[in-house]
Amino acid sequence: LMSIYGHIRAERICFDKVEINVPQRKGEDNTKVKIAHLSDLHLCPIYGKKLVEKIVYKLNSIKDLSFIVLTGDIVDNFRGEFHWHRVGIQNDDDWNIYIKAFKNMISKFPIIDVAGNHDVWAVDSLTSKENKFLDNSFIFNRSSIKNENNLIIKKLKIFNLTFILFNDYRFPVPR
């Protein structure tokens, strides 16, 4: 029953505007920063295209957007089989939806993406070819990630904001 409810609600997107006042230090730029925070998209061929169209439309309508932060479960990585994933099974179709939707946006503003459990589901080791997150992330990639410590914590500074990206995964990731 919960699974059916999840599929019904999957195409509904909630948009909230939150303003955070960050005190400025002496001499710092007082520029307003607009961040689009997306989480748990679970992109997949079942409802991914329609969902992505809504997201892209909304992101393009945000005036003066500074950057996008995606905080996990970008893709679903589920093939529709009613059993747990086996090691090495990730869904390329899901990742293709993500890349197709966001690759044009990266030229407009930075995209910070952090893996959720679905994004690294069934990955046996960090550097395995099955780790599609490293092939498709805008921040993490195979050339910059040589060991698990490089994936677990990464510090990034954008617009006088410092982000600590944290992926709490040990491989193999539970399936």
mmCIF file of C-alpha atoms in Angstrom:
data_model
loop_
_atom_site.group_PDB
_atom_site.id
_atom_site.type_symbol
_atom_site.label_atom_id
_atom_site.label_comp_id
_atom_site.label_asym_id
_atom_site.label_seq_id
_atom_site.Cartn_x
_atom_site.Cartn_y
_atom_site.Cartn_z
ATOM 1 C CA LEU A 1 0.000 0.000 0.000
ATOM 2 C CA MET A 2 2.818 2.426 0.846
ATOM 3 C CA SER A 3 4.522 1.597 -2.454
ATOM 4 C CA ILE A 4 1.378 2.508 -4.401
ATOM 5 C CA TYR A 5 1.080 5.760 -2.434
ATOM 6 C CA GLY A 6 4.722 6.550 -3.233
ATOM 7 C CA HIS A 7 4.183 6.126 -6.967
ATOM 8 C CA ILE A 8 1.065 8.297 -6.895
ATOM 9 C CA ARG A 9 2.908 11.078 -5.016
ATOM 10 C CA ALA A 10 6.133 10.706 -7.016
ATOM 11 C CA GLU A 11 5.258 13.284 -9.646
ATOM 12 C CA ARG A 12 4.173 15.895 -7.114
ATOM 13 C CA ILE A 13 6.887 18.384 -6.343
ATOM 14 C CA CYS A 14 6.912 20.627 -3.298
ATOM 15 C CA PHE A 15 8.484 24.057 -3.686
ATOM 16 C CA ASP A 16 9.148 26.173 -0.630
ATOM 17 C CA LYS A 17 10.960 29.473 -0.373
ATOM 18 C CA VAL A 18 13.137 29.835 2.702
ATOM 19 C CA GLU A 19 15.154 32.952 3.447
ATOM 20 C CA ILE A 20 18.170 32.683 5.715
ATOM 21 C CA ASN A 21 19.889 35.813 6.925
ATOM 22 C CA VAL A 22 23.594 35.237 7.183
ATOM 23 C CA PRO A 23 25.467 37.907 9.104
ATOM 24 C CA GLN A 24 28.227 39.454 7.006
ATOM 25 C CA ARG A 25 31.729 39.958 8.313
ATOM 26 C CA LYS A 26 33.451 43.267 7.781
ATOM 27 C CA GLY A 27 34.610 43.626 4.200
ATOM 28 C CA GLU A 28 32.566 40.680 2.852
ATOM 29 C CA ASP A 29 30.344 41.009 -0.160
ATOM 30 C CA ASN A 30 26.682 41.434 0.762
ATOM 31 C CA THR A 31 25.413 39.654 -2.367
ATOM 32 C CA LYS A 32 22.205 37.687 -2.061
ATOM 33 C CA VAL A 33 22.613 34.025 -2.907
ATOM 34 C CA LYS A 34 19.731 31.932 -4.227
ATOM 35 C CA ILE A 35 20.098 28.202 -3.791
ATOM 36 C CA ALA A 36 17.786 25.567 -5.260
ATOM 37 C CA HIS A 37 17.876 22.523 -2.980
ATOM 38 C CA LEU A 38 16.606 19.273 -4.506
ATOM 39 C CA SER A 39 16.413 15.944 -2.724
ATOM 40 C CA ASP A 40 15.023 12.472 -3.302
ATOM 41 C CA LEU A 41 14.198 12.905 -6.984
ATOM 42 C CA HIS A 42 14.440 9.137 -7.625
ATOM 43 C CA LEU A 43 14.655 9.739 -11.365
ATOM 44 C CA CYS A 44 13.707 6.740 -13.472
ATOM 45 C CA PRO A 45 11.996 6.045 -16.813
ATOM 46 C CA ILE A 46 8.626 5.418 -15.127
ATOM 47 C CA TYR A 47 8.031 9.060 -14.211
ATOM 48 C CA GLY A 48 11.444 10.662 -14.663
ATOM 49 C CA LYS A 49 10.858 12.590 -17.887
ATOM 50 C CA LYS A 50 7.699 14.301 -16.690
ATOM 51 C CA LEU A 51 9.246 15.047 -13.303
ATOM 52 C CA VAL A 52 12.423 16.453 -14.865
ATOM 53 C CA GLU A 53 10.409 18.722 -17.168
ATOM 54 C CA LYS A 54 8.675 20.213 -14.115
ATOM 55 C CA ILE A 55 11.943 20.635 -12.242
ATOM 56 C CA VAL A 56 13.808 22.210 -15.163
ATOM 57 C CA TYR A 57 10.903 24.587 -15.834
ATOM 58 C CA LYS A 58 10.834 25.643 -12.184
ATOM 59 C CA LEU A 59 14.628 26.062 -11.948
ATOM 60 C CA ASN A 60 14.698 28.156 -15.116
ATOM 61 C CA SER A 61 11.959 30.386 -13.704
ATOM 62 C CA ILE A 62 13.939 31.268 -10.560
ATOM 63 C CA LYS A 63 15.366 34.730 -11.123
ATOM 64 C CA ASP A 64 19.045 35.106 -10.213
ATOM 65 C CA LEU A 65 19.530 31.489 -9.151
ATOM 66 C CA SER A 66 23.093 31.124 -7.838
ATOM 67 C CA PHE A 67 23.465 27.351 -7.752
ATOM 68 C CA ILE A 68 21.743 23.989 -7.271
ATOM 69 C CA VAL A 69 22.345 21.518 -4.457
ATOM 70 C CA LEU A 70 21.150 17.917 -4.865
ATOM 71 C CA THR A 71 21.279 15.977 -1.619
ATOM 72 C CA GLY A 72 20.929 12.355 -2.544
ATOM 73 C CA ASP A 73 18.687 9.793 -4.138
ATOM 74 C CA ILE A 74 19.072 11.571 -7.445
ATOM 75 C CA VAL A 75 18.187 8.368 -9.279
ATOM 76 C CA ASP A 76 16.108 5.376 -8.280
ATOM 77 C CA ASN A 77 18.440 2.615 -9.576
ATOM 78 C CA PHE A 78 15.651 0.075 -9.463
ATOM 79 C CA ARG A 79 14.895 -2.098 -12.455
ATOM 80 C CA GLY A 80 11.393 -3.049 -11.434
ATOM 81 C CA GLU A 81 12.312 -6.498 -10.182
ATOM 82 C CA PHE A 82 10.774 -7.360 -6.859
ATOM 83 C CA HIS A 83 13.982 -8.383 -5.125
ATOM 84 C CA TRP A 84 16.999 -6.665 -3.653
ATOM 85 C CA HIS A 85 19.670 -5.500 -6.030
ATOM 86 C CA ARG A 86 22.628 -7.671 -6.816
ATOM 87 C CA VAL A 87 26.133 -6.254 -6.706
ATOM 88 C CA GLY A 88 26.924 -4.279 -9.813
ATOM 89 C CA ILE A 89 23.392 -3.605 -10.977
ATOM 90 C CA GLN A 90 22.806 0.085 -11.522
ATOM 91 C CA ASN A 91 20.390 1.534 -14.015
ATOM 92 C CA ASP A 92 22.023 3.552 -16.818
ATOM 93 C CA ASP A 93 18.607 4.807 -17.978
ATOM 94 C CA ASP A 94 18.096 6.570 -14.640
ATOM 95 C CA TRP A 95 21.483 8.286 -14.825
ATOM 96 C CA ASN A 96 20.854 9.318 -18.446
ATOM 97 C CA ILE A 97 17.707 11.154 -17.349
ATOM 98 C CA TYR A 98 19.736 13.050 -14.734
ATOM 99 C CA ILE A 99 22.559 14.027 -17.070
ATOM 100 C CA LYS A 100 20.227 15.007 -19.906
ATOM 101 C CA ALA A 101 18.252 17.278 -17.579
ATOM 102 C CA PHE A 102 21.113 18.973 -15.763
ATOM 103 C CA LYS A 103 24.039 19.064 -18.227
ATOM 104 C CA ASN A 104 22.770 22.290 -19.842
ATOM 105 C CA MET A 105 22.284 23.921 -16.447
ATOM 106 C CA ILE A 106 25.903 23.439 -15.378
ATOM 107 C CA SER A 107 26.873 26.171 -17.856
ATOM 108 C CA LYS A 108 24.505 28.603 -16.093
ATOM 109 C CA PHE A 109 25.405 27.906 -12.467
ATOM 110 C CA PRO A 110 27.274 25.380 -10.301
ATOM 111 C CA ILE A 111 25.624 22.099 -9.375
ATOM 112 C CA ILE A 112 26.607 20.391 -6.138
ATOM 113 C CA ASP A 113 25.482 16.776 -5.943
ATOM 114 C CA VAL A 114 25.934 14.337 -3.080
ATOM 115 C CA ALA A 115 25.082 10.637 -3.306
ATOM 116 C CA GLY A 116 22.162 9.093 -1.492
ATOM 117 C CA ASN A 117 21.785 5.392 -0.842
ATOM 118 C CA HIS A 118 19.943 4.819 -4.147
ATOM 119 C CA ASP A 119 22.754 6.526 -6.073
ATOM 120 C CA VAL A 120 25.359 4.029 -4.878
ATOM 121 C CA TRP A 121 23.087 1.049 -4.291
ATOM 122 C CA ALA A 122 24.664 -2.288 -5.095
ATOM 123 C CA VAL A 123 28.109 -0.803 -5.651
ATOM 124 C CA ASP A 124 30.749 -3.275 -4.506
ATOM 125 C CA SER A 125 33.659 -0.861 -4.189
ATOM 126 C CA LEU A 126 34.289 2.845 -4.543
ATOM 127 C CA THR A 127 36.299 2.538 -7.737
ATOM 128 C CA SER A 128 34.273 -0.236 -9.366
ATOM 129 C CA LYS A 129 32.932 0.464 -12.844
ATOM 130 C CA GLU A 130 29.443 -0.054 -11.408
ATOM 131 C CA ASN A 131 29.733 3.149 -9.373
ATOM 132 C CA LYS A 132 27.687 5.274 -11.788
ATOM 133 C CA PHE A 133 27.600 8.172 -9.329
ATOM 134 C CA LEU A 134 31.291 8.837 -10.037
ATOM 135 C CA ASP A 135 30.571 8.737 -13.774
ATOM 136 C CA ASN A 136 27.684 11.213 -13.550
ATOM 137 C CA SER A 137 28.311 13.538 -10.607
ATOM 138 C CA PHE A 138 29.126 17.186 -11.296
ATOM 139 C CA ILE A 139 31.361 17.428 -8.186
ATOM 140 C CA PHE A 140 32.792 13.961 -7.610
ATOM 141 C CA ASN A 141 34.523 12.029 -10.394
ATOM 142 C CA ARG A 142 36.908 9.172 -10.902
ATOM 143 C CA SER A 143 39.957 11.395 -11.363
ATOM 144 C CA SER A 144 39.436 13.272 -8.075
ATOM 145 C CA ILE A 145 38.312 10.295 -5.991
ATOM 146 C CA LYS A 146 41.162 7.896 -5.338
ATOM 147 C CA ASN A 147 39.993 6.425 -2.021
ATOM 148 C CA GLU A 148 36.952 6.425 0.236
ATOM 149 C CA ASN A 149 38.189 9.415 2.238
ATOM 150 C CA ASN A 150 37.962 11.591 -0.900
ATOM 151 C CA LEU A 151 34.291 10.643 -1.258
ATOM 152 C CA ILE A 152 33.335 10.860 2.401
ATOM 153 C CA ILE A 153 34.227 14.496 3.050
ATOM 154 C CA LYS A 154 34.790 17.259 0.539
ATOM 155 C CA LYS A 155 35.032 20.976 1.256
ATOM 156 C CA LEU A 156 33.740 23.375 -1.361
ATOM 157 C CA LYS A 157 33.485 27.173 -1.342
ATOM 158 C CA ILE A 158 30.993 29.056 -3.512
ATOM 159 C CA PHE A 159 29.906 32.700 -3.093
ATOM 160 C CA ASN A 160 31.619 33.078 0.305
ATOM 161 C CA LEU A 161 29.717 30.019 1.517
ATOM 162 C CA THR A 162 31.639 26.955 2.609
ATOM 163 C CA PHE A 163 29.990 23.584 2.070
ATOM 164 C CA ILE A 164 31.127 20.390 3.726
ATOM 165 C CA LEU A 165 29.869 17.546 1.535
ATOM 166 C CA PHE A 166 29.484 14.351 3.491
ATOM 167 C CA ASN A 167 28.836 10.903 2.033
ATOM 168 C CA ASP A 168 28.680 8.322 4.787
ATOM 169 C CA TYR A 169 29.211 5.218 2.691
ATOM 170 C CA ARG A 170 31.408 2.232 3.212
ATOM 171 C CA PHE A 171 31.669 -0.222 0.383
ATOM 172 C CA PRO A 172 30.124 -2.565 -0.422
ATOM 173 C CA VAL A 173 26.965 -0.503 -0.016
ATOM 174 C CA PRO A 174 24.033 -2.501 1.411
ATOM 175 C CA ARG A 175 21.527 -3.624 -1.151
#
